[in-house]
Amino acid sequence: MTSFRRRLRRPVFLGPSAAVLLLAAAGCSSMDTHASITVPTPTPEAAAYCRALHKELPKTVAGQKRNDPGPRSELTAGWGDGAIVLRCGVDRPAKMDDPMAKGAEADGVNWLLEQPEDAGPRFTTTYRKAYVEVSLSTAYAHDMSPLAAFAAAVKKTVPSSV
């Protein structure tokens, strides 16, 4: 059996295709440590509660230092590099109409649990005059303990709707 081996007499120039591949890989690992999120557009009443909440939020949550995402807003906050993100004044989740929806309680604050595909858990307060949403990275897939860090601030600034 004859083996065919082709030898190249000169180096192969990969040119633009290699450069494009390198740039694409670099684009996937951004140097920007601040995540970008959508800022909610609440009613004026809810926005006032959210501004008050923003002033009361903790400097650290679950060992993560405060690192607010862009664009900067009194309606959003973050800890770590996107590990924990809070948005205040979000719309009421449709999932709240589901009688089978899962919920949790953390230090006197009730939360609706949603599990988006390919993302960590998302919790939204229930029975409050403004909806506060906390999204956790997949590192917290089975850990809702970060919610306790928000309980005192939520109870102090966002009144119950019940």
PDB file of N, CA and C in Angstrom, residues 64-153:
ATOM      1  N   GLN A  64     -18.998  38.943  47.449  1.00  0.00           N
ATOM      2  CA  GLN A  64     -18.734  39.683  46.209  1.00  0.00           C
ATOM      3  C   GLN A  64     -18.832  41.178  46.493  1.00  0.00           C
ATOM      4  N   LYS A  65     -17.853  41.942  46.027  1.00  0.00           N
ATOM      5  CA  LYS A  65     -17.871  43.394  46.206  1.00  0.00           C
ATOM      6  C   LYS A  65     -18.797  44.043  45.184  1.00  0.00           C
ATOM      7  N   ARG A  66     -19.340  45.166  45.576  1.00  0.00           N
ATOM      8  CA  ARG A  66     -20.239  45.919  44.693  1.00  0.00           C
ATOM      9  C   ARG A  66     -19.482  46.358  43.450  1.00  0.00           C
ATOM     10  N   ASN A  67     -20.081  46.130  42.313  1.00  0.00           N
ATOM     11  CA  ASN A  67     -19.486  46.427  41.006  1.00  0.00           C
ATOM     12  C   ASN A  67     -20.656  46.654  40.046  1.00  0.00           C
ATOM     13  N   ASP A  68     -21.239  47.855  40.084  1.00  0.00           N
ATOM     14  CA  ASP A  68     -22.455  48.131  39.327  1.00  0.00           C
ATOM     15  C   ASP A  68     -22.241  48.007  37.827  1.00  0.00           C
ATOM     16  N   PRO A  69     -23.211  47.407  37.148  1.00  0.00           N
ATOM     17  CA  PRO A  69     -23.143  47.259  35.693  1.00  0.00           C
ATOM     18  C   PRO A  69     -23.477  48.564  34.984  1.00  0.00           C
ATOM     19  N   GLY A  70     -23.188  48.631  33.722  1.00  0.00           N
ATOM     20  CA  GLY A  70     -23.548  49.795  32.924  1.00  0.00           C
ATOM     21  C   GLY A  70     -24.854  49.532  32.195  1.00  0.00           C
ATOM     22  N   PRO A  71     -25.541  50.542  31.807  1.00  0.00           N
ATOM     23  CA  PRO A  71     -25.296  51.938  32.153  1.00  0.00           C
ATOM     24  C   PRO A  71     -25.644  52.190  33.623  1.00  0.00           C
ATOM     25  N   ARG A  72     -24.923  53.108  34.229  1.00  0.00           N
ATOM     26  CA  ARG A  72     -25.129  53.432  35.644  1.00  0.00           C
ATOM     27  C   ARG A  72     -26.546  53.950  35.852  1.00  0.00           C
ATOM     28  N   SER A  73     -27.185  53.463  36.920  1.00  0.00           N
ATOM     29  CA  SER A  73     -28.563  53.855  37.201  1.00  0.00           C
ATOM     30  C   SER A  73     -28.876  53.575  38.665  1.00  0.00           C
ATOM     31  N   GLU A  74     -29.767  54.342  39.237  1.00  0.00           N
ATOM     32  CA  GLU A  74     -30.247  54.070  40.587  1.00  0.00           C
ATOM     33  C   GLU A  74     -31.234  52.905  40.605  1.00  0.00           C
ATOM     34  N   LEU A  75     -31.525  52.364  39.448  1.00  0.00           N
ATOM     35  CA  LEU A  75     -32.460  51.248  39.335  1.00  0.00           C
ATOM     36  C   LEU A  75     -31.743  49.909  39.203  1.00  0.00           C
ATOM     37  N   THR A  76     -30.406  49.932  39.134  1.00  0.00           N
ATOM     38  CA  THR A  76     -29.638  48.704  38.965  1.00  0.00           C
ATOM     39  C   THR A  76     -28.429  48.690  39.889  1.00  0.00           C
ATOM     40  N   ALA A  77     -27.961  47.502  40.203  1.00  0.00           N
ATOM     41  CA  ALA A  77     -26.761  47.333  41.022  1.00  0.00           C
ATOM     42  C   ALA A  77     -26.193  45.946  40.737  1.00  0.00           C
ATOM     43  N   GLY A  78     -24.916  45.773  41.035  1.00  0.00           N
ATOM     44  CA  GLY A  78     -24.299  44.472  40.817  1.00  0.00           C
ATOM     45  C   GLY A  78     -23.187  44.197  41.810  1.00  0.00           C
ATOM     46  N   TRP A  79     -22.884  42.931  41.961  1.00  0.00           N
ATOM     47  CA  TRP A  79     -21.809  42.486  42.847  1.00  0.00           C
ATOM     48  C   TRP A  79     -21.017  41.436  42.096  1.00  0.00           C
ATOM     49  N   GLY A  80     -19.685  41.486  42.252  1.00  0.00           N
ATOM     50  CA  GLY A  80     -18.837  40.601  41.475  1.00  0.00           C
ATOM     51  C   GLY A  80     -18.843  41.102  40.039  1.00  0.00           C
ATOM     52  N   ASP A  81     -18.396  40.293  39.141  1.00  0.00           N
ATOM     53  CA  ASP A  81     -18.412  40.657  37.720  1.00  0.00           C
ATOM     54  C   ASP A  81     -19.645  40.069  37.053  1.00  0.00           C
ATOM     55  N   GLY A  82     -20.805  40.548  37.495  1.00  0.00           N
ATOM     56  CA  GLY A  82     -22.071  40.059  36.944  1.00  0.00           C
ATOM     57  C   GLY A  82     -22.595  38.819  37.661  1.00  0.00           C
ATOM     58  N   ALA A  83     -21.957  38.416  38.763  1.00  0.00           N
ATOM     59  CA  ALA A  83     -22.401  37.224  39.492  1.00  0.00           C
ATOM     60  C   ALA A  83     -23.767  37.443  40.132  1.00  0.00           C
ATOM     61  N   ILE A  84     -24.001  38.673  40.614  1.00  0.00           N
ATOM     62  CA  ILE A  84     -25.267  39.019  41.266  1.00  0.00           C
ATOM     63  C   ILE A  84     -25.693  40.379  40.720  1.00  0.00           C
ATOM     64  N   VAL A  85     -26.866  40.437  40.119  1.00  0.00           N
ATOM     65  CA  VAL A  85     -27.354  41.682  39.520  1.00  0.00           C
ATOM     66  C   VAL A  85     -28.763  41.958  40.037  1.00  0.00           C
ATOM     67  N   LEU A  86     -28.975  43.175  40.497  1.00  0.00           N
ATOM     68  CA  LEU A  86     -30.283  43.605  40.997  1.00  0.00           C
ATOM     69  C   LEU A  86     -30.831  44.676  40.068  1.00  0.00           C
ATOM     70  N   ARG A  87     -32.122  44.540  39.730  1.00  0.00           N
ATOM     71  CA  ARG A  87     -32.843  45.567  38.967  1.00  0.00           C
ATOM     72  C   ARG A  87     -34.112  45.869  39.731  1.00  0.00           C
ATOM     73  N   CYS A  88     -34.381  47.122  39.956  1.00  0.00           N
ATOM     74  CA  CYS A  88     -35.573  47.525  40.700  1.00  0.00           C
ATOM     75  C   CYS A  88     -36.529  48.253  39.770  1.00  0.00           C
ATOM     76  N   GLY A  89     -37.813  47.966  39.925  1.00  0.00           N
ATOM     77  CA  GLY A  89     -38.813  48.599  39.080  1.00  0.00           C
ATOM     78  C   GLY A  89     -39.112  47.807  37.831  1.00  0.00           C
ATOM     79  N   VAL A  90     -38.803  46.511  37.845  1.00  0.00           N
ATOM     80  CA  VAL A  90     -39.092  45.670  36.687  1.00  0.00           C
ATOM     81  C   VAL A  90     -40.596  45.427  36.597  1.00  0.00           C
ATOM     82  N   ASP A  91     -41.033  44.988  35.439  1.00  0.00           N
ATOM     83  CA  ASP A  91     -42.443  44.634  35.255  1.00  0.00           C
ATOM     84  C   ASP A  91     -42.782  43.386  36.067  1.00  0.00           C
ATOM     85  N   ARG A  92     -44.048  43.265  36.395  1.00  0.00           N
ATOM     86  CA  ARG A  92     -44.523  42.076  37.117  1.00  0.00           C
ATOM     87  C   ARG A  92     -44.351  40.869  36.198  1.00  0.00           C
ATOM     88  N   PRO A  93     -43.612  39.849  36.654  1.00  0.00           N
ATOM     89  CA  PRO A  93     -43.413  38.670  35.813  1.00  0.00           C
ATOM     90  C   PRO A  93     -44.723  37.925  35.562  1.00  0.00           C
ATOM     91  N   ALA A  94     -44.938  37.487  34.337  1.00  0.00           N
ATOM     92  CA  ALA A  94     -46.125  36.713  33.983  1.00  0.00           C
ATOM     93  C   ALA A  94     -46.196  35.426  34.800  1.00  0.00           C
ATOM     94  N   LYS A  95     -45.056  34.912  35.190  1.00  0.00           N
ATOM     95  CA  LYS A  95     -44.973  33.669  35.977  1.00  0.00           C
ATOM     96  C   LYS A  95     -45.727  33.797  37.306  1.00  0.00           C
ATOM     97  N   MET A  96     -45.951  35.023  37.782  1.00  0.00           N
ATOM     98  CA  MET A  96     -46.681  35.213  39.042  1.00  0.00           C
ATOM     99  C   MET A  96     -48.140  34.792  38.927  1.00  0.00           C
ATOM    100  N   ASP A  97     -48.639  34.661  37.705  1.00  0.00           N
ATOM    101  CA  ASP A  97     -50.009  34.201  37.491  1.00  0.00           C
ATOM    102  C   ASP A  97     -50.124  32.678  37.543  1.00  0.00           C
ATOM    103  N   ASP A  98     -49.001  31.992  37.558  1.00  0.00           N
ATOM    104  CA  ASP A  98     -48.973  30.529  37.560  1.00  0.00           C
ATOM    105  C   ASP A  98     -49.120  30.016  38.992  1.00  0.00           C
ATOM    106  N   PRO A  99     -50.222  29.326  39.297  1.00  0.00           N
ATOM    107  CA  PRO A  99     -50.405  28.836  40.664  1.00  0.00           C
ATOM    108  C   PRO A  99     -49.371  27.777  41.061  1.00  0.00           C
ATOM    109  N   MET A 100     -48.650  27.235  40.103  1.00  0.00           N
ATOM    110  CA  MET A 100     -47.620  26.228  40.383  1.00  0.00           C
ATOM    111  C   MET A 100     -46.220  26.839  40.452  1.00  0.00           C
ATOM    112  N   ALA A 101     -46.136  28.159  40.334  1.00  0.00           N
ATOM    113  CA  ALA A 101     -44.829  28.829  40.376  1.00  0.00           C
ATOM    114  C   ALA A 101     -44.162  28.587  41.718  1.00  0.00           C
ATOM    115  N   LYS A 102     -42.849  28.509  41.679  1.00  0.00           N
ATOM    116  CA  LYS A 102     -42.085  28.269  42.903  1.00  0.00           C
ATOM    117  C   LYS A 102     -41.683  29.595  43.530  1.00  0.00           C
ATOM    118  N   GLY A 103     -41.694  29.621  44.825  1.00  0.00           N
ATOM    119  CA  GLY A 103     -41.317  30.823  45.542  1.00  0.00           C
ATOM    120  C   GLY A 103     -40.392  30.484  46.695  1.00  0.00           C
ATOM    121  N   ALA A 104     -39.852  31.520  47.287  1.00  0.00           N
ATOM    122  CA  ALA A 104     -38.958  31.353  48.435  1.00  0.00           C
ATOM    123  C   ALA A 104     -39.138  32.541  49.355  1.00  0.00           C
ATOM    124  N   GLU A 105     -38.740  32.372  50.593  1.00  0.00           N
ATOM    125  CA  GLU A 105     -38.784  33.446  51.568  1.00  0.00           C
ATOM    126  C   GLU A 105     -37.385  33.584  52.141  1.00  0.00           C
ATOM    127  N   ALA A 106     -36.888  34.806  52.197  1.00  0.00           N
ATOM    128  CA  ALA A 106     -35.566  35.071  52.759  1.00  0.00           C
ATOM    129  C   ALA A 106     -35.684  36.241  53.725  1.00  0.00           C
ATOM    130  N   ASP A 107     -35.564  35.973  54.999  1.00  0.00           N
ATOM    131  CA  ASP A 107     -35.607  36.988  56.053  1.00  0.00           C
ATOM    132  C   ASP A 107     -36.796  37.937  55.931  1.00  0.00           C
ATOM    133  N   GLY A 108     -37.976  37.356  55.688  1.00  0.00           N
ATOM    134  CA  GLY A 108     -39.200  38.144  55.664  1.00  0.00           C
ATOM    135  C   GLY A 108     -39.570  38.749  54.325  1.00  0.00           C
ATOM    136  N   VAL A 109     -38.812  38.470  53.283  1.00  0.00           N
ATOM    137  CA  VAL A 109     -39.136  38.956  51.938  1.00  0.00           C
ATOM    138  C   VAL A 109     -39.445  37.740  51.066  1.00  0.00           C
ATOM    139  N   ASN A 110     -40.597  37.793  50.392  1.00  0.00           N
ATOM    140  CA  ASN A 110     -41.000  36.699  49.504  1.00  0.00           C
ATOM    141  C   ASN A 110     -40.484  36.946  48.094  1.00  0.00           C
ATOM    142  N   TRP A 111     -40.044  35.870  47.455  1.00  0.00           N
ATOM    143  CA  TRP A 111     -39.459  35.937  46.119  1.00  0.00           C
ATOM    144  C   TRP A 111     -40.062  34.863  45.223  1.00  0.00           C
ATOM    145  N   LEU A 112     -40.330  35.207  43.978  1.00  0.00           N
ATOM    146  CA  LEU A 112     -40.728  34.255  42.938  1.00  0.00           C
ATOM    147  C   LEU A 112     -39.450  33.744  42.296  1.00  0.00           C
ATOM    148  N   LEU A 113     -39.340  32.443  42.093  1.00  0.00           N
ATOM    149  CA  LEU A 113     -38.183  31.845  41.438  1.00  0.00           C
ATOM    150  C   LEU A 113     -38.493  31.570  39.977  1.00  0.00           C
ATOM    151  N   GLU A 114     -37.604  32.026  39.111  1.00  0.00           N
ATOM    152  CA  GLU A 114     -37.671  31.666  37.694  1.00  0.00           C
ATOM    153  C   GLU A 114     -36.309  31.111  37.319  1.00  0.00           C
ATOM    154  N   GLN A 115     -36.297  30.111  36.468  1.00  0.00           N
ATOM    155  CA  GLN A 115     -35.043  29.496  36.041  1.00  0.00           C
ATOM    156  C   GLN A 115     -34.945  29.597  34.520  1.00  0.00           C
ATOM    157  N   PRO A 116     -34.374  30.711  34.019  1.00  0.00           N
ATOM    158  CA  PRO A 116     -34.215  30.831  32.569  1.00  0.00           C
ATOM    159  C   PRO A 116     -33.257  29.763  32.042  1.00  0.00           C
ATOM    160  N   GLU A 117     -33.445  29.349  30.786  1.00  0.00           N
ATOM    161  CA  GLU A 117     -32.537  28.372  30.187  1.00  0.00           C
ATOM    162  C   GLU A 117     -31.151  28.981  30.047  1.00  0.00           C
ATOM    163  N   ASP A 118     -30.139  28.184  30.282  1.00  0.00           N
ATOM    164  CA  ASP A 118     -28.733  28.588  30.128  1.00  0.00           C
ATOM    165  C   ASP A 118     -28.355  29.794  30.981  1.00  0.00           C
ATOM    166  N   ALA A 119     -28.979  29.954  32.125  1.00  0.00           N
ATOM    167  CA  ALA A 119     -28.646  31.064  33.021  1.00  0.00           C
ATOM    168  C   ALA A 119     -28.888  30.621  34.458  1.00  0.00           C
ATOM    169  N   GLY A 120     -28.374  31.390  35.374  1.00  0.00           N
ATOM    170  CA  GLY A 120     -28.612  31.111  36.784  1.00  0.00           C
ATOM    171  C   GLY A 120     -30.022  31.511  37.167  1.00  0.00           C
ATOM    172  N   PRO A 121     -30.394  31.294  38.408  1.00  0.00           N
ATOM    173  CA  PRO A 121     -31.758  31.607  38.848  1.00  0.00           C
ATOM    174  C   PRO A 121     -32.030  33.112  38.887  1.00  0.00           C
ATOM    175  N   ARG A 122     -33.294  33.445  38.701  1.00  0.00           N
ATOM    176  CA  ARG A 122     -33.744  34.840  38.791  1.00  0.00           C
ATOM    177  C   ARG A 122     -34.891  34.873  39.798  1.00  0.00           C
ATOM    178  N   PHE A 123     -34.807  35.806  40.736  1.00  0.00           N
ATOM    179  CA  PHE A 123     -35.810  35.954  41.783  1.00  0.00           C
ATOM    180  C   PHE A 123     -36.426  37.341  41.677  1.00  0.00           C
ATOM    181  N   THR A 124     -37.748  37.432  41.877  1.00  0.00           N
ATOM    182  CA  THR A 124     -38.443  38.716  41.862  1.00  0.00           C
ATOM    183  C   THR A 124     -39.315  38.798  43.108  1.00  0.00           C
ATOM    184  N   THR A 125     -39.246  39.934  43.799  1.00  0.00           N
ATOM    185  CA  THR A 125     -40.047  40.100  45.009  1.00  0.00           C
ATOM    186  C   THR A 125     -41.530  40.007  44.678  1.00  0.00           C
ATOM    187  N   THR A 126     -42.271  39.527  45.653  1.00  0.00           N
ATOM    188  CA  THR A 126     -43.724  39.486  45.541  1.00  0.00           C
ATOM    189  C   THR A 126     -44.299  40.309  46.689  1.00  0.00           C
ATOM    190  N   TYR A 127     -45.535  40.751  46.527  1.00  0.00           N
ATOM    191  CA  TYR A 127     -46.240  41.517  47.559  1.00  0.00           C
ATOM    192  C   TYR A 127     -45.502  42.802  47.948  1.00  0.00           C
ATOM    193  N   ARG A 128     -44.899  43.482  46.963  1.00  0.00           N
ATOM    194  CA  ARG A 128     -44.214  44.755  47.206  1.00  0.00           C
ATOM    195  C   ARG A 128     -44.716  45.776  46.189  1.00  0.00           C
ATOM    196  N   LYS A 129     -44.642  47.071  46.539  1.00  0.00           N
ATOM    197  CA  LYS A 129     -45.138  48.136  45.656  1.00  0.00           C
ATOM    198  C   LYS A 129     -44.217  48.413  44.476  1.00  0.00           C
ATOM    199  N   ALA A 130     -43.028  47.837  44.482  1.00  0.00           N
ATOM    200  CA  ALA A 130     -42.126  47.854  43.331  1.00  0.00           C
ATOM    201  C   ALA A 130     -41.513  46.459  43.249  1.00  0.00           C
ATOM    202  N   TYR A 131     -41.389  45.948  42.045  1.00  0.00           N
ATOM    203  CA  TYR A 131     -40.809  44.621  41.873  1.00  0.00           C
ATOM    204  C   TYR A 131     -39.285  44.745  41.798  1.00  0.00           C
ATOM    205  N   VAL A 132     -38.605  43.974  42.640  1.00  0.00           N
ATOM    206  CA  VAL A 132     -37.153  43.944  42.679  1.00  0.00           C
ATOM    207  C   VAL A 132     -36.718  42.577  42.163  1.00  0.00           C
ATOM    208  N   GLU A 133     -35.866  42.588  41.145  1.00  0.00           N
ATOM    209  CA  GLU A 133     -35.399  41.354  40.520  1.00  0.00           C
ATOM    210  C   GLU A 133     -33.923  41.157  40.846  1.00  0.00           C
ATOM    211  N   VAL A 134     -33.563  39.953  41.245  1.00  0.00           N
ATOM    212  CA  VAL A 134     -32.165  39.603  41.491  1.00  0.00           C
ATOM    213  C   VAL A 134     -31.826  38.400  40.623  1.00  0.00           C
ATOM    214  N   SER A 135     -30.849  38.582  39.745  1.00  0.00           N
ATOM    215  CA  SER A 135     -30.366  37.500  38.895  1.00  0.00           C
ATOM    216  C   SER A 135     -29.027  37.023  39.437  1.00  0.00           C
ATOM    217  N   LEU A 136     -28.900  35.718  39.562  1.00  0.00           N
ATOM    218  CA  LEU A 136     -27.675  35.115  40.062  1.00  0.00           C
ATOM    219  C   LEU A 136     -27.004  34.320  38.945  1.00  0.00           C
ATOM    220  N   SER A 137     -25.686  34.288  38.946  1.00  0.00           N
ATOM    221  CA  SER A 137     -24.976  33.499  37.941  1.00  0.00           C
ATOM    222  C   SER A 137     -25.196  32.018  38.210  1.00  0.00           C
ATOM    223  N   THR A 138     -24.784  31.190  37.279  1.00  0.00           N
ATOM    224  CA  THR A 138     -24.956  29.748  37.427  1.00  0.00           C
ATOM    225  C   THR A 138     -24.187  29.211  38.634  1.00  0.00           C
ATOM    226  N   ALA A 139     -23.211  29.951  39.132  1.00  0.00           N
ATOM    227  CA  ALA A 139     -22.493  29.536  40.344  1.00  0.00           C
ATOM    228  C   ALA A 139     -23.445  29.436  41.537  1.00  0.00           C
ATOM    229  N   TYR A 140     -24.582  30.137  41.459  1.00  0.00           N
ATOM    230  CA  TYR A 140     -25.570  30.125  42.532  1.00  0.00           C
ATOM    231  C   TYR A 140     -26.807  29.318  42.143  1.00  0.00           C
ATOM    232  N   ALA A 141     -26.657  28.375  41.247  1.00  0.00           N
ATOM    233  CA  ALA A 141     -27.801  27.601  40.748  1.00  0.00           C
ATOM    234  C   ALA A 141     -28.592  26.931  41.871  1.00  0.00           C
ATOM    235  N   HIS A 142     -27.928  26.526  42.933  1.00  0.00           N
ATOM    236  CA  HIS A 142     -28.612  25.847  44.035  1.00  0.00           C
ATOM    237  C   HIS A 142     -28.393  26.588  45.353  1.00  0.00           C
ATOM    238  N   ASP A 143     -28.233  27.912  45.259  1.00  0.00           N
ATOM    239  CA  ASP A 143     -27.913  28.695  46.458  1.00  0.00           C
ATOM    240  C   ASP A 143     -28.667  30.016  46.407  1.00  0.00           C
ATOM    241  N   MET A 144     -29.680  30.133  47.240  1.00  0.00           N
ATOM    242  CA  MET A 144     -30.433  31.386  47.272  1.00  0.00           C
ATOM    243  C   MET A 144     -30.010  32.265  48.439  1.00  0.00           C
ATOM    244  N   SER A 145     -28.921  31.923  49.097  1.00  0.00           N
ATOM    245  CA  SER A 145     -28.479  32.690  50.260  1.00  0.00           C
ATOM    246  C   SER A 145     -28.178  34.159  49.958  1.00  0.00           C
ATOM    247  N   PRO A 146     -27.762  34.532  48.740  1.00  0.00           N
ATOM    248  CA  PRO A 146     -27.551  35.967  48.494  1.00  0.00           C
ATOM    249  C   PRO A 146     -28.808  36.817  48.715  1.00  0.00           C
ATOM    250  N   LEU A 147     -29.987  36.234  48.599  1.00  0.00           N
ATOM    251  CA  LEU A 147     -31.228  36.999  48.782  1.00  0.00           C
ATOM    252  C   LEU A 147     -31.345  37.589  50.184  1.00  0.00           C
ATOM    253  N   ALA A 148     -30.815  36.892  51.168  1.00  0.00           N
ATOM    254  CA  ALA A 148     -30.896  37.378  52.550  1.00  0.00           C
ATOM    255  C   ALA A 148     -30.185  38.723  52.701  1.00  0.00           C
ATOM    256  N   ALA A 149     -29.168  38.979  51.901  1.00  0.00           N
ATOM    257  CA  ALA A 149     -28.434  40.241  51.979  1.00  0.00           C
ATOM    258  C   ALA A 149     -29.293  41.434  51.573  1.00  0.00           C
ATOM    259  N   PHE A 150     -30.362  41.194  50.822  1.00  0.00           N
ATOM    260  CA  PHE A 150     -31.218  42.281  50.350  1.00  0.00           C
ATOM    261  C   PHE A 150     -32.454  42.498  51.220  1.00  0.00           C
ATOM    262  N   ALA A 151     -32.752  41.566  52.098  1.00  0.00           N
ATOM    263  CA  ALA A 151     -34.004  41.596  52.852  1.00  0.00           C
ATOM    264  C   ALA A 151     -34.195  42.880  53.651  1.00  0.00           C
ATOM    265  N   ALA A 152     -33.211  43.274  54.445  1.00  0.00           N
ATOM    266  CA  ALA A 152     -33.374  44.466  55.293  1.00  0.00           C
ATOM    267  C   ALA A 152     -33.614  45.711  54.450  1.00  0.00           C
ATOM    268  N   ALA A 153     -32.857  45.864  53.365  1.00  0.00           N
ATOM    269  CA  ALA A 153     -33.003  47.043  52.502  1.00  0.00           C
ATOM    270  C   ALA A 153     -34.362  47.053  51.811  1.00  0.00           C
TER     271      ALA A 153
END
